Short mmCIF file of C-alpha atoms in Angstrom, two decimals:
data_model
loop_
_atom_site.label_atom_id
_atom_site.label_comp_id
_atom_site.label_asym_id
_atom_site.label_seq_id
_atom_site.Cartn_x
_atom_site.Cartn_y
_atom_site.Cartn_z
CA MET C 1 0.00 0.00 0.00
CA SER C 2 1.80 3.14 -1.13
CA PHE C 3 2.20 6.38 0.81
CA PHE C 4 0.44 8.45 -1.86
CA LEU C 5 -2.29 6.11 -3.12
CA PHE C 6 -4.80 7.12 -0.48
CA GLY C 7 -4.40 10.83 -1.17
CA ILE C 8 -6.63 10.17 -4.17
CA LEU C 9 -9.03 8.03 -2.16
CA LEU C 10 -10.17 10.87 0.06
CA LEU C 11 -10.51 13.69 -2.45
CA SER C 12 -14.23 13.07 -2.58
CA CYS C 13 -14.68 14.24 1.01
CA THR C 14 -12.54 17.35 1.11
CA ILE C 15 -15.35 19.89 1.59
CA SER C 16 -18.61 19.58 3.43
CA LYS C 17 -21.01 22.48 4.02
CA ASN C 18 -22.53 22.83 7.45
CA ASP C 19 -26.09 21.64 7.88
CA THR C 20 -28.65 24.10 9.14
CA GLU C 21 -29.98 22.01 12.00
CA LYS C 22 -29.34 23.74 15.31
CA PRO C 23 -29.62 21.39 18.29
CA GLY C 24 -30.05 22.45 21.86
CA LYS C 25 -33.09 22.98 24.00
CA GLN C 26 -36.09 21.68 22.10
CA ASP C 27 -39.49 20.83 23.50
CA ASN C 28 -41.03 17.51 22.65
CA PRO C 29 -44.78 18.23 22.40
CA GLU C 30 -45.67 14.61 23.14
CA GLU C 31 -43.53 14.16 26.24
CA ASN C 32 -43.02 17.81 27.19
CA VAL C 33 -39.32 17.27 27.90
CA VAL C 34 -36.25 19.32 27.02
CA MET C 35 -33.70 17.48 24.91
CA THR C 36 -30.10 17.50 26.09
CA MET C 37 -27.31 18.48 23.71
CA GLU C 38 -26.23 14.84 23.41
CA ASP C 39 -29.81 13.78 22.62
CA SER C 40 -29.99 16.41 19.88
CA ILE C 41 -26.67 15.30 18.44
CA ARG C 42 -27.78 11.68 18.42
CA ARG C 43 -31.01 12.63 16.70
CA HIS C 44 -29.05 14.48 14.04
CA VAL C 45 -26.64 11.53 13.57
CA GLU C 46 -29.43 8.96 13.33
CA SER C 47 -31.41 11.08 10.88
CA GLN C 48 -28.47 11.93 8.62
CA LEU C 49 -27.11 8.38 8.49
CA SER C 50 -30.51 6.61 8.44
CA ILE C 51 -29.73 4.68 11.62
CA GLN C 52 -32.64 2.53 12.68
CA GLY C 53 -33.67 1.99 16.29
CA THR C 54 -32.24 -1.53 16.41
CA GLU C 55 -28.89 -0.56 14.90
CA GLU C 56 -25.92 -0.18 17.22
CA TYR C 57 -23.33 2.51 16.59
CA GLY C 58 -20.41 4.18 18.33
CA LEU C 59 -20.31 7.92 19.04
CA GLU C 60 -17.52 9.98 20.59
CA MET C 61 -17.24 13.73 21.10
CA TYR C 62 -14.05 15.81 21.15
CA GLU C 63 -13.89 19.51 22.06
CA ALA C 64 -11.57 22.35 21.04
CA GLU C 65 -11.75 25.91 19.68
CA CYS C 66 -11.62 25.49 15.89
CA THR C 67 -13.09 28.70 14.41
CA GLY C 68 -11.29 31.60 16.06
CA ASP C 69 -14.40 32.96 17.82
CA GLU C 70 -13.36 31.72 21.30
CA SER C 71 -16.31 29.33 21.52
CA ILE C 72 -15.74 25.64 22.18
CA ASP C 73 -16.56 23.54 19.14
CA ARG C 74 -17.14 19.80 18.90
CA VAL C 75 -16.04 17.04 16.57
CA ILE C 76 -18.30 13.99 16.74
CA THR C 77 -17.06 10.65 15.42
CA VAL C 78 -19.54 7.96 14.37
CA ASN C 79 -18.63 4.29 13.92
CA LEU C 80 -21.00 1.92 12.07
CA LEU C 81 -19.28 -1.42 12.62
CA ASP C 82 -22.63 -3.10 13.32
CA ARG C 83 -23.87 -1.96 9.90
CA ALA C 84 -20.68 -3.18 8.21
CA LEU C 85 -21.03 -6.64 9.75
CA LYS C 86 -24.70 -6.93 8.79
CA GLU C 87 -23.99 -5.84 5.23
CA ALA C 88 -21.20 -8.42 5.01
CA ILE C 89 -23.58 -11.17 6.15
CA ALA C 90 -26.23 -10.03 3.69
CA SER C 91 -23.69 -10.08 0.85
CA GLY C 92 -22.90 -13.75 1.50
CA ASP C 93 -19.17 -12.99 1.33
CA VAL C 94 -18.20 -12.41 4.95
CA ALA C 95 -14.72 -13.94 4.64
CA LYS C 96 -13.71 -11.64 1.79
CA ARG C 97 -15.06 -8.52 3.47
CA ALA C 98 -13.38 -9.47 6.74
CA GLU C 99 -10.09 -9.91 4.89
CA MET C 100 -10.46 -6.37 3.55
CA GLY C 101 -11.27 -5.03 7.03
CA TYR C 102 -14.91 -4.35 6.07
CA MET C 103 -13.58 -1.36 4.18
CA GLY C 104 -16.25 1.19 3.26
CA LEU C 105 -18.20 4.24 4.41
CA PHE C 106 -18.70 3.23 8.02
CA ASN C 107 -16.72 5.95 9.83
CA TYR C 108 -17.83 9.60 9.85
CA ILE C 109 -17.04 12.90 11.51
CA ILE C 110 -19.52 15.71 12.19
CA PHE C 111 -18.50 19.23 13.17
CA GLN C 112 -20.58 21.29 15.60
CA ASP C 113 -19.99 25.04 15.72
CA GLY C 114 -19.81 26.12 19.35
CA ALA C 115 -21.26 29.59 18.82
CA SER C 116 -24.34 28.66 16.80
CA GLY C 117 -24.75 25.01 17.76
CA THR C 118 -25.20 24.03 14.09
CA LEU C 119 -24.10 20.56 13.02
CA SER C 120 -22.47 19.72 9.72
CA LYS C 121 -23.56 16.89 7.50
CA PRO C 122 -21.63 13.67 8.17
CA ILE C 123 -18.23 13.66 6.45
CA PRO C 124 -17.24 10.10 5.45
CA ILE C 125 -13.78 8.78 6.25
CA PRO C 126 -13.34 5.67 4.04
CA SER C 127 -11.65 3.21 6.39
CA SER C 128 -11.91 -0.04 8.31
CA PRO C 129 -14.74 0.27 10.87
CA GLN C 130 -13.06 -2.27 13.16
CA ALA C 131 -11.02 0.73 14.31
CA ALA C 132 -12.96 3.77 15.51
CA LEU C 133 -11.68 7.18 14.45
CA HIS C 134 -9.37 9.07 16.80
CA VAL C 135 -9.30 12.88 16.86
CA GLU C 136 -6.57 15.29 17.95
CA PHE C 137 -6.20 19.07 17.60
CA ASP C 138 -3.28 21.36 16.82
CA HIS C 139 -2.50 24.77 15.32
CA ILE C 140 -1.57 23.95 11.72
CA VAL C 141 -3.23 26.31 9.22
CA SER C 142 -3.45 29.16 11.75
CA ASN C 143 -2.09 29.91 15.21
CA ARG C 144 -5.45 31.52 16.11
CA TYR C 145 -7.48 28.32 16.22
CA ASN C 146 -7.13 24.54 16.19
CA ASP C 147 -7.29 22.31 13.17
CA ILE C 148 -8.71 18.80 13.32
CA MET C 149 -6.56 15.70 12.83
CA VAL C 150 -8.40 12.42 12.29
CA ASP C 151 -6.57 9.09 12.56
CA TYR C 152 -8.09 6.14 10.71
CA ARG C 153 -7.11 2.62 9.70
CA ILE C 154 -7.21 0.63 6.49
CA ARG C 155 -6.36 -2.97 7.31
CA ASN C 156 -2.81 -2.94 8.75
CA SER C 157 -2.10 0.64 7.70
CA GLY C 158 -2.68 3.88 9.57
CA PHE C 159 -3.44 7.32 8.13
CA ARG C 160 -4.10 10.86 9.34
CA ALA C 161 -6.44 13.36 7.66
CA PHE C 162 -6.19 17.08 8.45
CA PHE C 163 -9.29 19.29 8.44
CA SER C 164 -9.64 23.04 8.88
CA VAL C 165 -12.84 25.02 9.44
CA ALA C 166 -13.14 28.14 7.28
CA ASN C 167 -16.21 30.26 6.47
CA GLY C 168 -18.56 27.65 7.86
CA HIS C 169 -17.01 24.84 5.81
CA THR C 170 -15.11 21.83 7.14
CA ILE C 171 -12.31 21.39 4.61
CA GLN C 172 -9.83 18.55 4.30
CA VAL C 173 -6.47 20.18 3.62
CA PHE C 174 -4.08 17.21 3.82
CA GLN C 175 -3.78 13.49 4.43
CA ALA C 176 -0.80 11.20 4.85
CA GLN C 177 0.15 7.68 5.82
CA GLN C 178 1.49 7.05 9.31
CA PHE C 179 2.48 3.40 8.93
CA ASP C 180 1.98 0.36 6.73
CA GLY C 181 2.72 -3.36 6.87
CA LEU C 182 1.90 -3.70 10.56
CA GLY C 183 2.47 -7.33 11.56
CA THR C 184 4.32 -8.19 8.33
CA ASP C 185 8.00 -8.57 7.41
CA ASN C 186 8.05 -5.22 5.59
CA PRO C 187 6.74 -2.50 7.87
CA ILE C 188 7.21 1.17 7.06
CA GLY C 189 6.54 4.17 9.27
CA PHE C 190 6.31 7.93 9.03
CA ILE C 191 6.13 10.73 11.57
CA PHE C 192 5.01 14.35 11.14
CA GLU C 193 6.70 17.51 12.31
CA TYR C 194 5.46 21.08 11.87
CA ARG C 195 7.50 24.25 11.36
CA GLU C 196 6.79 27.87 10.54
CA GLY C 197 5.74 28.39 6.94
CA ARG C 198 7.33 30.76 4.48
CA GLY C 199 5.12 33.67 3.48
CA THR C 200 2.05 32.31 5.27
CA LEU C 201 0.84 31.75 8.83
CA ALA C 202 0.16 28.11 8.00
CA LYS C 203 2.84 25.69 9.13
CA GLU C 204 4.76 23.43 6.81
CA ILE C 205 4.29 19.69 7.38
CA LEU C 206 7.47 17.65 7.28
CA VAL C 207 7.07 13.89 6.84
CA TYR C 208 10.02 11.86 8.12
CA LYS C 209 10.65 8.14 7.79
CA ALA C 210 10.22 6.33 11.10
CA THR C 211 10.79 2.95 12.73
CA PHE C 212 8.63 1.06 15.23
CA GLU C 213 8.43 -2.25 17.05
CA ASN C 214 6.42 -4.57 14.88
CA PRO C 215 4.61 -7.34 16.78
CA ALA C 216 3.17 -10.53 15.33
CA PHE C 217 -0.59 -10.95 15.62
CA THR C 218 -2.07 -14.39 16.20
CA ASP C 219 -5.52 -12.80 16.06
CA PRO C 220 -5.72 -10.66 12.88
CA ASP C 221 -8.43 -8.47 14.43
CA LYS C 222 -5.97 -7.27 17.09
CA VAL C 223 -4.12 -5.24 14.48
CA TYR C 224 -6.92 -2.65 14.57
CA SER C 225 -6.48 -1.89 18.27
CA PHE C 226 -2.68 -1.60 18.15
CA THR C 227 -1.03 1.73 17.34
CA PRO C 228 2.76 1.53 17.04
CA GLU C 229 5.00 4.04 18.76
CA ARG C 230 7.09 5.47 15.93
CA THR C 231 10.58 6.98 16.17
CA SER C 232 11.86 9.36 13.51
CA THR C 233 14.99 8.34 11.61
CA GLY C 234 15.67 11.96 10.69
CA GLU C 235 15.36 11.13 7.00
CA LEU C 236 12.97 13.55 5.32
CA GLU C 237 10.43 11.80 3.09
CA ARG C 238 8.65 14.92 1.86
CA ARG C 239 7.89 18.55 2.75
CA TRP C 240 4.37 19.93 2.33
CA PHE C 241 3.41 23.59 2.26
CA PHE C 242 0.05 25.37 2.37
CA ARG C 243 -1.39 27.30 -0.56
CA PRO C 244 -4.07 29.71 0.74
CA LYS C 245 -5.71 30.15 -2.68
CA GLU C 246 -6.43 26.41 -3.05
CA TYR C 247 -6.72 26.03 0.74
CA LYS C 248 -4.80 22.78 0.85
CA TYR C 249 -1.28 21.40 1.15
CA PHE C 250 1.03 20.73 -1.77
CA THR C 251 4.50 19.33 -2.14
CA ASP C 252 7.30 20.62 -4.35
CA GLN C 253 6.51 17.82 -6.78
CA ASN C 254 2.88 18.99 -7.33
#
């Protein structure tokens, strides 16, 4: 699995406009109760992703200031492993889908603006649903607010997608591989470093080759819950810089 192949894979989900639904305190005329924020978020998730009452799903919420307005925003991750398993059974080809890690549109992120409470439409992260998404925040595009970094898995490979929120849009600005070949004889690893950009407030992203301890897995499903600790070799693989006009990262070879 090459370092650059999956850059193409995710181009379809680079920009997602915010939905207009604004959760919060809402009266239920039948029960005369006030919905909590989490209830409203779940209602939005279930409606947008057509989740039925009997369907199980995972939901996690992460908080940080991502828009520069000093309000606390949320990133909600949704995992549809139950749906992936049921679809595999219905297809009659469970073994093949399991071998591919049930790859598909079963992991999503949703952004909630802290000031308005509006929720974006679900943004798909094509990946293996046996591993839930993991979210971190850092100042990448601007030092005024946080950008969103989403870690996801495709079989025995790990990737990170970078999102920035601008003018009400959640925009994917970069993605890169973190490791590949986990549990095989030919593992490869990468680690990211950030430094001040030239002519822009956005930081450059430096991708270095890395090494890591590579265990053997007797249970192939265990690979999804293991994240290797990588150590940089100091060998630069590629430097990426931000172009404000296109609002994404490019390398010198673009």
